[in-house]
């Protein structure tokens, strides 16, 4: 297998994690007090890892670029978190969650990791309830569930449309408890600009205090990167504005392999782009597909009339609507996985059936659900013959209770009332399955550097199922990493504190200072956003929902040129020794300009379609993704070699011993 | 539309700030308020001037980072939204818009429109948690049924985004709405009752230490809160505080 050793434990799948945990080297509590761990990122993965590591006795330092750990991007997650609790008694199990996730990922994830994820999923819910996370409950007082795409059971726990917020506040509260005990030192408004290696091991970071501009050195016996995904590479996405790849990319340049960069999730239900001024896109949670039906007009003339404002969607008769997901995928209907739903929307819009000004939108319609819920409610409240208006009112109340904040968000942005007229939605970049390559212990190819949450590549293969990112972040942070890291740190009990006054720290700091100096001194013609937007256009047009050889090659060339221009012509005002948001952005965009090229290279190299990676050249006659299992059942892990285009490919072969690899079908 | 902006500019915490006027043209209804500021900043950068710094991240009303006082109102003229959710259709051609940071002793200005809200973090560190080990083995999540009404009320309190608009809205710069939402979230749940007395005493003590003002029941906080956090939480916290103090 060459340099990549995934360290998957031997033995039967269901026993691997338990056996591994039993065999892991432990660090005794007295020694943990002598060990420092740096955790970069305070989202679900970093927050939960930091709290648990501190509780176990390690000295933890956390870093985030926001002004509070509670504002990490996880806060924005809406729909829910999966767990194989089988509270609904609908046939769910650890195996089924494992199976759904591997299948949903289009057979490009590691069996052992996914099974572990499914196993610990149930602990997450217990843990969060104990912490006081107010999940939605039924009238009987028990926890409620909803369904997400790509599965046939109801295993998603939720807190209205604010599940991520509630889970993150839980992890943040656990962090606060440790901050209060002095076991976590929290650095906010701090950005990691480089990683420091001593004798080949990750031993610290260089960070910039974003308020004062000071460059700081921080050392530790291990460095955990929980810095989220890199979807902002596309400029427009559902990510928060500051989301970036800097920490992961710097680790990559220091030797950590970057896995499957081209596996990116384009989410089917987002609010469409309204104009050139657009700065970000807003997700409408997948949970809405439980009750919303997706459609476009059946006749192209109607679509045109709607676009020109001559026809209203509510005026179109049932038989003139094309519920294309229900038509193409009768078994899963509106609940097909995201990659499938996104491509189907693109297919209809490309064919001329789009319903907004730009022709890039489809409908998500709640009228049927409102009436269905209304009728049910009328019956249970003992109403004999309620009129339509009453039924609609009752139904709207129920829909509001379920999705109120999402409907409000939609109305504020689009200025239309989604209770009365269908929502307009279109796919947008939402999540990155790719990330730093990690072994079973979540360690990257740099000893002592770990990656958790969206920052690693590990569990979702080529497509992530809804409500599984929150699950993975918390699984990594609460239940996996704090234990697997002991295996590594047990060798460090006699090391003593790591000094920051060494050649290695000097060199890393110098490197950081020179880069800032270069960005500030260019004093060119264009703002950072100018470059970011251009990069986004290349990515969306040539590396987006459908890719092909010719355009990927063009993208690589264009990105390299844009990068060159950036370093010659970017304009960063202000001073490096003060709060400077343009400088912050410049550093992030500089890294995206490198990652983008590797992304295109990875997509070009993968001559198959799988999950979120769709190559025009590889599709079935019906337009479904065509995998090539014989040649591509591997993780593509890229080693940095000076230039993104020169990155060296290492393959981790994926072996399926417990699941039969099949063509993914949701028909 | 054409707009006349008056914006607070302040180099850093130490320097004195002042209002600076800008005229901006070509703003569209569909733009969000922060996108309007993006346009302003792009223009400033192109002219070689320093852009106006303001806090923001999610731009969808959930992270609680954005924090602007617009024409004297926290988060602007619309109700129940954050400034990042505010759209320019709420303004008219020719309007003058005054933009300032949150003003409170416990929220010192860092630069321009950005303030330091770490005092909120410290209030939560003082007791905003349930002391349960994350590495422990908690009981099954469904072992203790919780009345739906209680769970929903706890959730409603927990939707506070920690933005600080309540403090900015209050003439006394009191943090009672925020602190009471945090206290209530836990006080309403059986898991949170165990430490309820200690929690409320510690959090209120920290709130006072940070230099937030007293509550004189004017209710401005509730009106301006983007998440509709209710004054009932303050009443609940007062009850909790009283009974905890009696217990000693
Ligand atoms: C709108 C939206 C809705 C979603 N809904 C769901 C859902 O319903 N269910 C689900 O399962 N998933 C959902 N997801 C996906 C999920 O929210 C994310 O994948 C997950 O929260 C990522 O968590 P994380 O801990 O890995 O990273 P994040 O929460 O992104 O945290 C990253 C952290 O790293 C820090 N950081 C980054 N770079 C640096 C640096 N250089 N220096 C210092 N700090 C740094 C940040 O400050 C932050 O603290 C949603 C995503 C979005 C965008
Ligand atoms: S109570 Fe309301 S206004 Fe105050 S911090 Fe919370 S969300 Fe913001
Ligand atoms: S930017 Fe997150 S709430 Fe406004």
Short mmCIF file of N, CA and C in Angstrom, two decimals, chain A residues 295-299 301-323 355 363 365 367 392 420-422:
data_model
loop_
_atom_site.label_atom_id
_atom_site.label_comp_id
_atom_site.label_asym_id
_atom_site.label_seq_id
_atom_site.Cartn_x
_atom_site.Cartn_y
_atom_site.Cartn_z
N UNK A 295 -41.26 20.53 -8.28
CA UNK A 295 -41.79 20.44 -9.63
C UNK A 295 -41.38 21.61 -10.51
N UNK A 296 -41.55 21.39 -11.82
CA UNK A 296 -41.46 22.47 -12.81
C UNK A 296 -42.66 22.29 -13.74
N UNK A 297 -42.99 23.29 -14.55
CA UNK A 297 -44.12 23.10 -15.47
C UNK A 297 -43.82 21.97 -16.47
N UNK A 298 -44.88 21.29 -16.88
CA UNK A 298 -44.71 20.21 -17.84
C UNK A 298 -44.46 20.79 -19.24
N UNK A 299 -45.12 21.91 -19.53
CA UNK A 299 -44.98 22.51 -20.86
C UNK A 299 -44.02 23.68 -20.83
N UNK A 301 -43.89 26.21 -22.66
CA UNK A 301 -44.52 27.54 -22.81
C UNK A 301 -44.93 28.08 -21.45
N UNK A 302 -45.44 27.18 -20.59
CA UNK A 302 -45.83 27.63 -19.26
C UNK A 302 -44.63 28.14 -18.48
N UNK A 303 -43.51 27.42 -18.62
CA UNK A 303 -42.30 27.84 -17.91
C UNK A 303 -41.91 29.24 -18.37
N UNK A 304 -42.01 29.46 -19.66
CA UNK A 304 -41.65 30.76 -20.21
C UNK A 304 -42.60 31.85 -19.67
N UNK A 305 -43.89 31.52 -19.67
CA UNK A 305 -44.88 32.48 -19.17
C UNK A 305 -44.61 32.83 -17.71
N UNK A 306 -44.23 31.83 -16.93
CA UNK A 306 -43.93 32.09 -15.51
C UNK A 306 -42.71 32.99 -15.39
N UNK A 307 -41.69 32.70 -16.18
CA UNK A 307 -40.47 33.52 -16.13
C UNK A 307 -40.75 34.97 -16.47
N UNK A 308 -41.69 35.13 -17.42
CA UNK A 308 -41.98 36.51 -17.85
C UNK A 308 -43.05 37.17 -16.98
N UNK A 309 -43.50 36.45 -15.95
CA UNK A 309 -44.47 37.04 -15.03
C UNK A 309 -45.90 37.04 -15.54
N UNK A 310 -46.16 36.29 -16.62
CA UNK A 310 -47.53 36.26 -17.16
C UNK A 310 -48.39 35.20 -16.49
N UNK A 311 -47.75 34.28 -15.79
CA UNK A 311 -48.48 33.16 -15.19
C UNK A 311 -47.96 32.95 -13.78
N UNK A 312 -48.89 32.58 -12.88
CA UNK A 312 -48.45 32.30 -11.50
C UNK A 312 -48.41 30.79 -11.30
N UNK A 313 -47.48 30.30 -10.51
CA UNK A 313 -47.39 28.85 -10.31
C UNK A 313 -48.68 28.27 -9.74
N UNK A 314 -49.34 29.04 -8.86
CA UNK A 314 -50.55 28.52 -8.23
C UNK A 314 -51.69 28.37 -9.25
N UNK A 315 -51.55 29.01 -10.41
CA UNK A 315 -52.61 28.91 -11.43
C UNK A 315 -52.45 27.66 -12.29
N UNK A 316 -51.31 26.99 -12.15
CA UNK A 316 -51.06 25.84 -13.02
C UNK A 316 -51.75 24.60 -12.47
N UNK A 317 -52.52 23.91 -13.34
CA UNK A 317 -53.26 22.73 -12.89
C UNK A 317 -52.31 21.57 -12.58
N UNK A 318 -52.77 20.65 -11.73
CA UNK A 318 -51.97 19.49 -11.35
C UNK A 318 -51.38 18.79 -12.57
N UNK A 319 -52.23 18.55 -13.58
CA UNK A 319 -51.76 17.76 -14.72
C UNK A 319 -50.74 18.51 -15.58
N UNK A 320 -50.60 19.81 -15.33
CA UNK A 320 -49.60 20.57 -16.09
C UNK A 320 -48.29 20.72 -15.35
N UNK A 321 -48.16 20.00 -14.23
CA UNK A 321 -46.93 20.10 -13.44
C UNK A 321 -46.13 18.81 -13.60
N UNK A 322 -44.84 18.96 -13.61
CA UNK A 322 -43.97 17.78 -13.71
C UNK A 322 -43.22 17.61 -12.38
N UNK A 323 -43.71 16.67 -11.57
CA UNK A 323 -43.01 16.36 -10.32
C UNK A 323 -41.90 15.40 -10.70
N UNK A 355 -37.89 28.36 -13.52
CA UNK A 355 -39.06 29.17 -13.22
C UNK A 355 -38.78 30.58 -12.68
N UNK A 363 -39.54 24.66 -8.34
CA UNK A 363 -40.44 24.90 -7.21
C UNK A 363 -40.32 23.83 -6.14
N UNK A 365 -42.94 22.92 -3.20
CA UNK A 365 -44.34 23.32 -2.99
C UNK A 365 -44.92 22.63 -1.75
N UNK A 367 -48.20 23.20 -0.69
CA UNK A 367 -49.66 23.29 -0.68
C UNK A 367 -50.30 21.96 -0.27
N UNK A 392 -56.79 24.90 5.63
CA UNK A 392 -55.51 25.51 5.24
C UNK A 392 -54.87 26.22 6.42
N UNK A 420 -48.11 30.64 0.79
CA UNK A 420 -49.14 30.92 -0.22
C UNK A 420 -48.68 30.58 -1.63
N UNK A 421 -47.38 30.66 -1.88
CA UNK A 421 -46.89 30.37 -3.22
C UNK A 421 -45.65 29.49 -3.08
N UNK A 422 -45.42 28.56 -4.00
CA UNK A 422 -44.29 27.65 -3.78
C UNK A 422 -42.95 28.38 -3.69
#
